[in-house]
Coordinates of C-alpha atoms and ligand atoms in Angstrom, one line a residue:
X1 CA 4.1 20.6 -4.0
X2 CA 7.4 19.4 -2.5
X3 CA 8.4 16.0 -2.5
X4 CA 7.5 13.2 0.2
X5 CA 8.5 10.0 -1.6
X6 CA 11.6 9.8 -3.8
X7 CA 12.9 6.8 -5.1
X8 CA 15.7 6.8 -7.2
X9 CA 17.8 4.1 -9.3
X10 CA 16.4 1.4 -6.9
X11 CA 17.3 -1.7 -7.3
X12 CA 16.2 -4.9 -4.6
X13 CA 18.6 -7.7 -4.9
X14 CA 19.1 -11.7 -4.0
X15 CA 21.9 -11.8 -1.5
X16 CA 22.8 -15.4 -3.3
X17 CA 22.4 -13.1 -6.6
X18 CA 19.7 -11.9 -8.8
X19 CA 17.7 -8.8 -9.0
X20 CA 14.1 -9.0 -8.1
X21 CA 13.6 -4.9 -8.6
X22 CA 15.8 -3.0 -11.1
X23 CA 16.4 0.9 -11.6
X24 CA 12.9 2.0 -10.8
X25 CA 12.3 5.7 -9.7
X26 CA 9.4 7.1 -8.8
X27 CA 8.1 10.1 -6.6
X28 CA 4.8 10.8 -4.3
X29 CA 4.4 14.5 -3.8
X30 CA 2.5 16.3 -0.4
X31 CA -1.3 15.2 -0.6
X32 CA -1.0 12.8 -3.9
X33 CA -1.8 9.5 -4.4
X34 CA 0.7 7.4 -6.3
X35 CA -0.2 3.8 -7.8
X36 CA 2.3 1.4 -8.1
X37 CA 0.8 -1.6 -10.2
X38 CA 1.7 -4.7 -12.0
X39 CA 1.8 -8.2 -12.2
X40 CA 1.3 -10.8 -9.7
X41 CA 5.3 -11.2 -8.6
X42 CA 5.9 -7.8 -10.3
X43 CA 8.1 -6.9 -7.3
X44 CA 5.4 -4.4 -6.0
X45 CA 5.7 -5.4 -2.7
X46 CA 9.4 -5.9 -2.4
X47 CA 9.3 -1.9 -3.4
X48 CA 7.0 -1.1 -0.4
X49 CA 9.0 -3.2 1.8
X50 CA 12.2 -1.5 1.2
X51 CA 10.8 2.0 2.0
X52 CA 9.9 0.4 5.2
X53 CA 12.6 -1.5 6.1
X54 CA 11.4 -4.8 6.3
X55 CA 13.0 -6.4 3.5
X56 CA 13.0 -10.6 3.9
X57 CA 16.1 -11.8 5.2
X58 CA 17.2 -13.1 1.5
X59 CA 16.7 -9.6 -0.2
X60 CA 18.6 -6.7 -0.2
X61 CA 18.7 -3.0 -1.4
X62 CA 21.5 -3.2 -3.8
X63 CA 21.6 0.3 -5.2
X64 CA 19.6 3.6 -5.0
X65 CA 18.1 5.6 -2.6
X66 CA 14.8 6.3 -0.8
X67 CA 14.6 9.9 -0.1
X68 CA 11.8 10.7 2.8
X69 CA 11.5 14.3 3.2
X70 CA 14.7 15.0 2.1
X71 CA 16.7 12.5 3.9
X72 CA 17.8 8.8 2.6
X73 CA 15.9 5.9 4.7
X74 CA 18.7 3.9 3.9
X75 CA 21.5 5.8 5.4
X76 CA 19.5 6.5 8.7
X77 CA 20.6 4.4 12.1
X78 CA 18.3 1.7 13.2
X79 CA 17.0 3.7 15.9
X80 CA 16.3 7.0 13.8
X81 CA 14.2 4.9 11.4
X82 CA 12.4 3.6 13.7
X83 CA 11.5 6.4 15.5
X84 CA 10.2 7.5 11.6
X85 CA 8.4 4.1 11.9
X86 CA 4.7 3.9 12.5
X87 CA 4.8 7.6 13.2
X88 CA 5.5 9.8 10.1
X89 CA 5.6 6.5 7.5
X90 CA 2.4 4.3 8.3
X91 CA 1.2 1.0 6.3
X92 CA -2.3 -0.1 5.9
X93 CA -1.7 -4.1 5.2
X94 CA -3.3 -6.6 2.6
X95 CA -5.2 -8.9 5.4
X96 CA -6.6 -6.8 8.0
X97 CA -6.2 -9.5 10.0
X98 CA -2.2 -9.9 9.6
X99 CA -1.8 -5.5 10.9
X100 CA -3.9 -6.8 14.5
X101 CA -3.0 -8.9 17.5
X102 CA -5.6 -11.4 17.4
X103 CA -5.6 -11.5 21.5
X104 CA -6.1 -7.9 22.6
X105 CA -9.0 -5.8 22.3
X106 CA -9.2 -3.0 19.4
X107 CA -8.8 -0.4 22.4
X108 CA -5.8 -1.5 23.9
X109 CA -4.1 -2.0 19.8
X110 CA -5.5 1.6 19.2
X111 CA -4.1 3.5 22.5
X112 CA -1.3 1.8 22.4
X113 CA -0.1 3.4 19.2
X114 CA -1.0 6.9 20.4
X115 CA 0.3 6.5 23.4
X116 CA 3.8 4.9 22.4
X117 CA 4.3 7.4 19.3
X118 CA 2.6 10.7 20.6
X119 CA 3.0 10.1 24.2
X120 CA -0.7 10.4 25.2
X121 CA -2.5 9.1 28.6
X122 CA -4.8 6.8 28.4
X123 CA -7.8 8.7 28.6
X124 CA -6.4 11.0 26.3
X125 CA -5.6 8.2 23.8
X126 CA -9.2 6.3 24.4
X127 CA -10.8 9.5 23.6
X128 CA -8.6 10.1 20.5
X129 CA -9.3 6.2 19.7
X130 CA -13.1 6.9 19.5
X131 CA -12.6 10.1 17.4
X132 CA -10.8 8.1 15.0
X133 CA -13.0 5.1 14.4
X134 CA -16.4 8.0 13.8
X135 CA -13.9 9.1 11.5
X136 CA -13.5 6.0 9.7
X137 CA -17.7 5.9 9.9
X138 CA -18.0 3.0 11.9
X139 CA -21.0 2.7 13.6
X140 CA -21.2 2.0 17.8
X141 CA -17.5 3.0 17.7
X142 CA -18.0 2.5 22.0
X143 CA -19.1 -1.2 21.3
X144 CA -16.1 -1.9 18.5
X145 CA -13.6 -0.2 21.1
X146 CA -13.9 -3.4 23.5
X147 CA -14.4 -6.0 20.5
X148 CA -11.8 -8.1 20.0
X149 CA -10.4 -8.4 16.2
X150 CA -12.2 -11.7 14.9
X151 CA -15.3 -10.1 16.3
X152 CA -15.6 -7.8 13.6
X153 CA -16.1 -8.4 9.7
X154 CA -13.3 -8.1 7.5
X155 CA -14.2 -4.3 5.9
X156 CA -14.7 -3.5 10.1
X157 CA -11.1 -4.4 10.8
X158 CA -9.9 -2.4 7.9
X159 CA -11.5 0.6 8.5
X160 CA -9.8 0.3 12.0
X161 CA -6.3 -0.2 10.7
X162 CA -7.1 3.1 8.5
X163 CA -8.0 4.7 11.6
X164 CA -4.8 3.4 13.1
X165 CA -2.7 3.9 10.3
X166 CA -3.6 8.1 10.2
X167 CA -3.6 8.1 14.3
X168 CA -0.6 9.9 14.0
X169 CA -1.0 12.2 11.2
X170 CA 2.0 10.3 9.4
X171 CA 3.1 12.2 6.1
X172 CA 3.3 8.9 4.1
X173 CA 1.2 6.0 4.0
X174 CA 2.4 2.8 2.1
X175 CA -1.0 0.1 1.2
X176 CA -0.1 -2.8 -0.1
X177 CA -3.4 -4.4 -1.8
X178 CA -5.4 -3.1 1.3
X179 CA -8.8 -3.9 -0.9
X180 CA -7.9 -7.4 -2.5
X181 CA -8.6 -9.6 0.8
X182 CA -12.3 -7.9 0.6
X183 CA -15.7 -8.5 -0.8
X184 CA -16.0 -6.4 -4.0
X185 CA -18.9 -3.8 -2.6
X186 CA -16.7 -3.6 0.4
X187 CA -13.1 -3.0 -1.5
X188 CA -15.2 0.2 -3.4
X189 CA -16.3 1.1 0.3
X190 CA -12.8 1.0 1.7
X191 CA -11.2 2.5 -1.5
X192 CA -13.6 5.8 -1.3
X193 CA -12.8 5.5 2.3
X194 CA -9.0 5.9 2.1
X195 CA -9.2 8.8 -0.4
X196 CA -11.5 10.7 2.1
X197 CA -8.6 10.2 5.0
X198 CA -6.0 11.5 2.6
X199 CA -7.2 13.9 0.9
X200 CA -9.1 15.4 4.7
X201 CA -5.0 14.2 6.0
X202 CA -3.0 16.0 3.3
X203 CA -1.4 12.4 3.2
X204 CA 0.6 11.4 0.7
X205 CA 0.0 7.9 -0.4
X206 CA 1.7 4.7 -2.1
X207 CA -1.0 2.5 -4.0
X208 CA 0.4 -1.1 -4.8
X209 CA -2.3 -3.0 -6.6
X210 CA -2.2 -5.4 -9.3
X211 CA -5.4 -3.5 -10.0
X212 CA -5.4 -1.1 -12.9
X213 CA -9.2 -0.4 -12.4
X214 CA -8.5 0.5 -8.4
X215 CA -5.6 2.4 -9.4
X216 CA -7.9 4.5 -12.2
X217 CA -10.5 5.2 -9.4
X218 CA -8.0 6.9 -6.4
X219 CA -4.7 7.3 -8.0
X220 CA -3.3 10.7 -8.9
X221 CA 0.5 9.1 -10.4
X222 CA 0.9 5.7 -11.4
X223 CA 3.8 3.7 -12.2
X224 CA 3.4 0.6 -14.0
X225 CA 5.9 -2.2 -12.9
X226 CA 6.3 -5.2 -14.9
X227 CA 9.1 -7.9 -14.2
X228 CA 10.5 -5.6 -11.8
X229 CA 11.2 -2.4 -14.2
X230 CA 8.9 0.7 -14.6
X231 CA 7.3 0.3 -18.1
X232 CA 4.9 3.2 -17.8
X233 CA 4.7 6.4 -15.2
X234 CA 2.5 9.6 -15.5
X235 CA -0.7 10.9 -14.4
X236 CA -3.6 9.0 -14.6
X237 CA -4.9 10.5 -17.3
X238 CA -2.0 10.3 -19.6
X239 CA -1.6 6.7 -18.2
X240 CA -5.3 5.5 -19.0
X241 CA -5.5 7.3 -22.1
X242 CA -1.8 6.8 -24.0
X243 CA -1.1 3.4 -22.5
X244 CA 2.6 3.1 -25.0
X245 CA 3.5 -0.2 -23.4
X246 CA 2.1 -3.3 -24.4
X247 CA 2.4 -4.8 -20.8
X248 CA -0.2 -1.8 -20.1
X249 CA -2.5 -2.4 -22.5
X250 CA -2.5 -6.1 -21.5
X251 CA -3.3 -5.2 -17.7
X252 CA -5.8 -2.2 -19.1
X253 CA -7.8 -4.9 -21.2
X254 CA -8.0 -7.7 -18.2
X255 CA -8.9 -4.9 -15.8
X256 CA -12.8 -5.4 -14.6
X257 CA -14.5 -2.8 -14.9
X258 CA -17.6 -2.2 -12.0
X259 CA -19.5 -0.6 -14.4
X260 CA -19.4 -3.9 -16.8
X261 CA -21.4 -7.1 -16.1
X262 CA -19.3 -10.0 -14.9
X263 CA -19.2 -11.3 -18.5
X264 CA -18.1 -8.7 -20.1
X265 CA -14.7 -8.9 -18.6
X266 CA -11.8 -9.5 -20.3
X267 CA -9.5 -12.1 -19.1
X268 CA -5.4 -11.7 -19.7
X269 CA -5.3 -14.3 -22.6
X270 CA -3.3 -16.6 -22.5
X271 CA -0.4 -15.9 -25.0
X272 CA 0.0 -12.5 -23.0
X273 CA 0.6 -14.4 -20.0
X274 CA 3.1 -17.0 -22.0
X275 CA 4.7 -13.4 -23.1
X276 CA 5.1 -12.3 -20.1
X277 CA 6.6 -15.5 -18.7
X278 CA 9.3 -15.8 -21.6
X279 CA 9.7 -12.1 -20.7
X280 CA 10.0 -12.8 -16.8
X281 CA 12.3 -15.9 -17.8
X282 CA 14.7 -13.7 -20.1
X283 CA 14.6 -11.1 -17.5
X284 CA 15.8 -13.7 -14.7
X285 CA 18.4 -15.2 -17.5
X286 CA 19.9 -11.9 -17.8
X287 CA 20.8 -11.6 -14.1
X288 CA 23.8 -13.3 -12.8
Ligands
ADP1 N1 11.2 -13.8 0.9 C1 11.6 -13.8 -0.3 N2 12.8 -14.2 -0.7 C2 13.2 -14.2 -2.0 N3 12.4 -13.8 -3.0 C3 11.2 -13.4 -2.7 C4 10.7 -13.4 -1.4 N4 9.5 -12.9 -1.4 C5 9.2 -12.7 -2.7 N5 10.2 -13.0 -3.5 C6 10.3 -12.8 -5.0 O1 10.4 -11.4 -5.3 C7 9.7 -11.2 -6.5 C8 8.8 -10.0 -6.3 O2 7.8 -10.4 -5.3 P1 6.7 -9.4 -4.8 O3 7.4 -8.1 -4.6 O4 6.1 -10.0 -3.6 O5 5.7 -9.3 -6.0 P2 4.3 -8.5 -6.1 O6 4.1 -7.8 -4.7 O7 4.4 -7.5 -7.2 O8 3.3 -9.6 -6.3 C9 9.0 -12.5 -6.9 O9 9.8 -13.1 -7.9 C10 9.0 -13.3 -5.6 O10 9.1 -14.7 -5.9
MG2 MG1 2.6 -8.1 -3.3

């Protein structure tokens, strides 16, 4: 299995000082799917945002690299990344709604990624358009073609952003909490979904979550990031079962489980969340 993702030694800085993400490694093979998960502010997204280059204008990769293939995204021009952009790295986004232009039909948003990145006509790239969304099992695919985005239910609009998001047969996909927005019977739907399209893709896949229960059910890595340092990486299975750090085992015991009735859940209690605010406070204090 060779290597897609490889993130070494990185480290996402303040440019008035600070470190929001600090030495964290981690590596998504061909055809795996890798869970990144961890507390609300973790620095989970910041991670996902560096490998795509859209960093906020505050933040900065400070040290490390981000090997894609082989080559360091960080030491490519402008112009070769984004050429790498949209085609061979694709993101499916939190709110479906955010990843589509509220004022153009699903058609026009669809083609115009197949025809910008592969180069297809337009009747080539309609065609390849409907494939994609019978792929994505939505139903009247001809009627949602011509719908506009707010015209379509919230799990709808997903499952078109997956369809858009494997268009090009990209070799990465980053999701960033692509099931939180949804309905719970929904998130399961669009969950199952997404592991279909990779595993059918050969696509290897980054997972952020706060999630540990999301990250158990389609996960094949997971690294467990915690105040912005890995505390925890492995399979799955050696993840779920030998949880060593105690930040684990707090997130494993408030994870809901679906096969648990609602109050049967265990909420983080509160003197793990004070914990993990002294820890997040020390962890700030310790930066200059
Ligand atoms: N635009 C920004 N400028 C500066 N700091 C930010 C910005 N966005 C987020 N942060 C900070 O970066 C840290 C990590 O945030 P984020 O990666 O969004 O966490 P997560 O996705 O794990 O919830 C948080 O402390 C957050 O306050
Ligand atoms: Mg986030």
């Amino acid at each position: 299995m060779s290597l897609i993702l490889d993130i070494a030694g990185l480290r996402v800085s303040l440019r008035r000082g600070g470190h929001l993400v600090r030495d964290v490694s981690l590596q998504v093979a061909t055809g795996q799917v890798h869970g990144l998960v961890g507390e609300s502010g973790a620095g989970k997204t910041m991670i996902a945002k560096a490998v795509l280059g859209i960093l906020p204008d505050a933040v900065r990769v400070s040290t490390g690299s981000i090997g894609f293939k082989g080559t360091d995204l960080l030491s490519l021009s402008p112009r070769r990344f984004r050429a790498l952009l949209g085609r061979e790295i694709a993101m499916i986004p939190q709110d479906p709604l955010t990843g589509l232009n509220p004022s153009r039909r699903i058609v026009a948003q669809m083609t115009d990624t197949l025809r910008h990145h592969l180069g297809q006509s337009r009747g080539e790239a309609r065609g390849n358009a409907l494939r994609l969304l019978q792929e994505v099992q939505i139903r009247d695919p001809e009627k949602v073609l011509d719908r506009y985005p707010h015209e379509l239910s919230g799990g709808m609009r997903q499952r078109v952003l997956i369809a858009m998001a494997f268009a090009t047969e990209p070799s990465l996909i980053i999701a960033d909490e692509p099931t939180t927005a949804l309905d719970v019977t929904v998130q399961k739907q669009i969950l199952r979904l997404i592991r279909q399209m990779q595993e059918r893709h050969g696509t290897a896949v980054l997972f952020v979550t706060h999630d540990l229960g999301v990250v158990a059910k389609i996960c094949h890595q997971v690294t467990v990031l915690h105040t912005g340092q890995v505390v925890e990486q492995g399979s799955i299975d050696h993840v779920m079962s030998n949880a060593a750090a105690p930040f684990t085992r707090a997130l494993m015991a408030a994870t809901p489980r679906y096969d648990q009735p609602a109050d049967a859940l265990h909420p983080v209690p509160e003197a793990v969340h004070q914990t993990l605010r002294d820890a997040a406070r020390t962890f700030d204090g310790r930066n200059p």
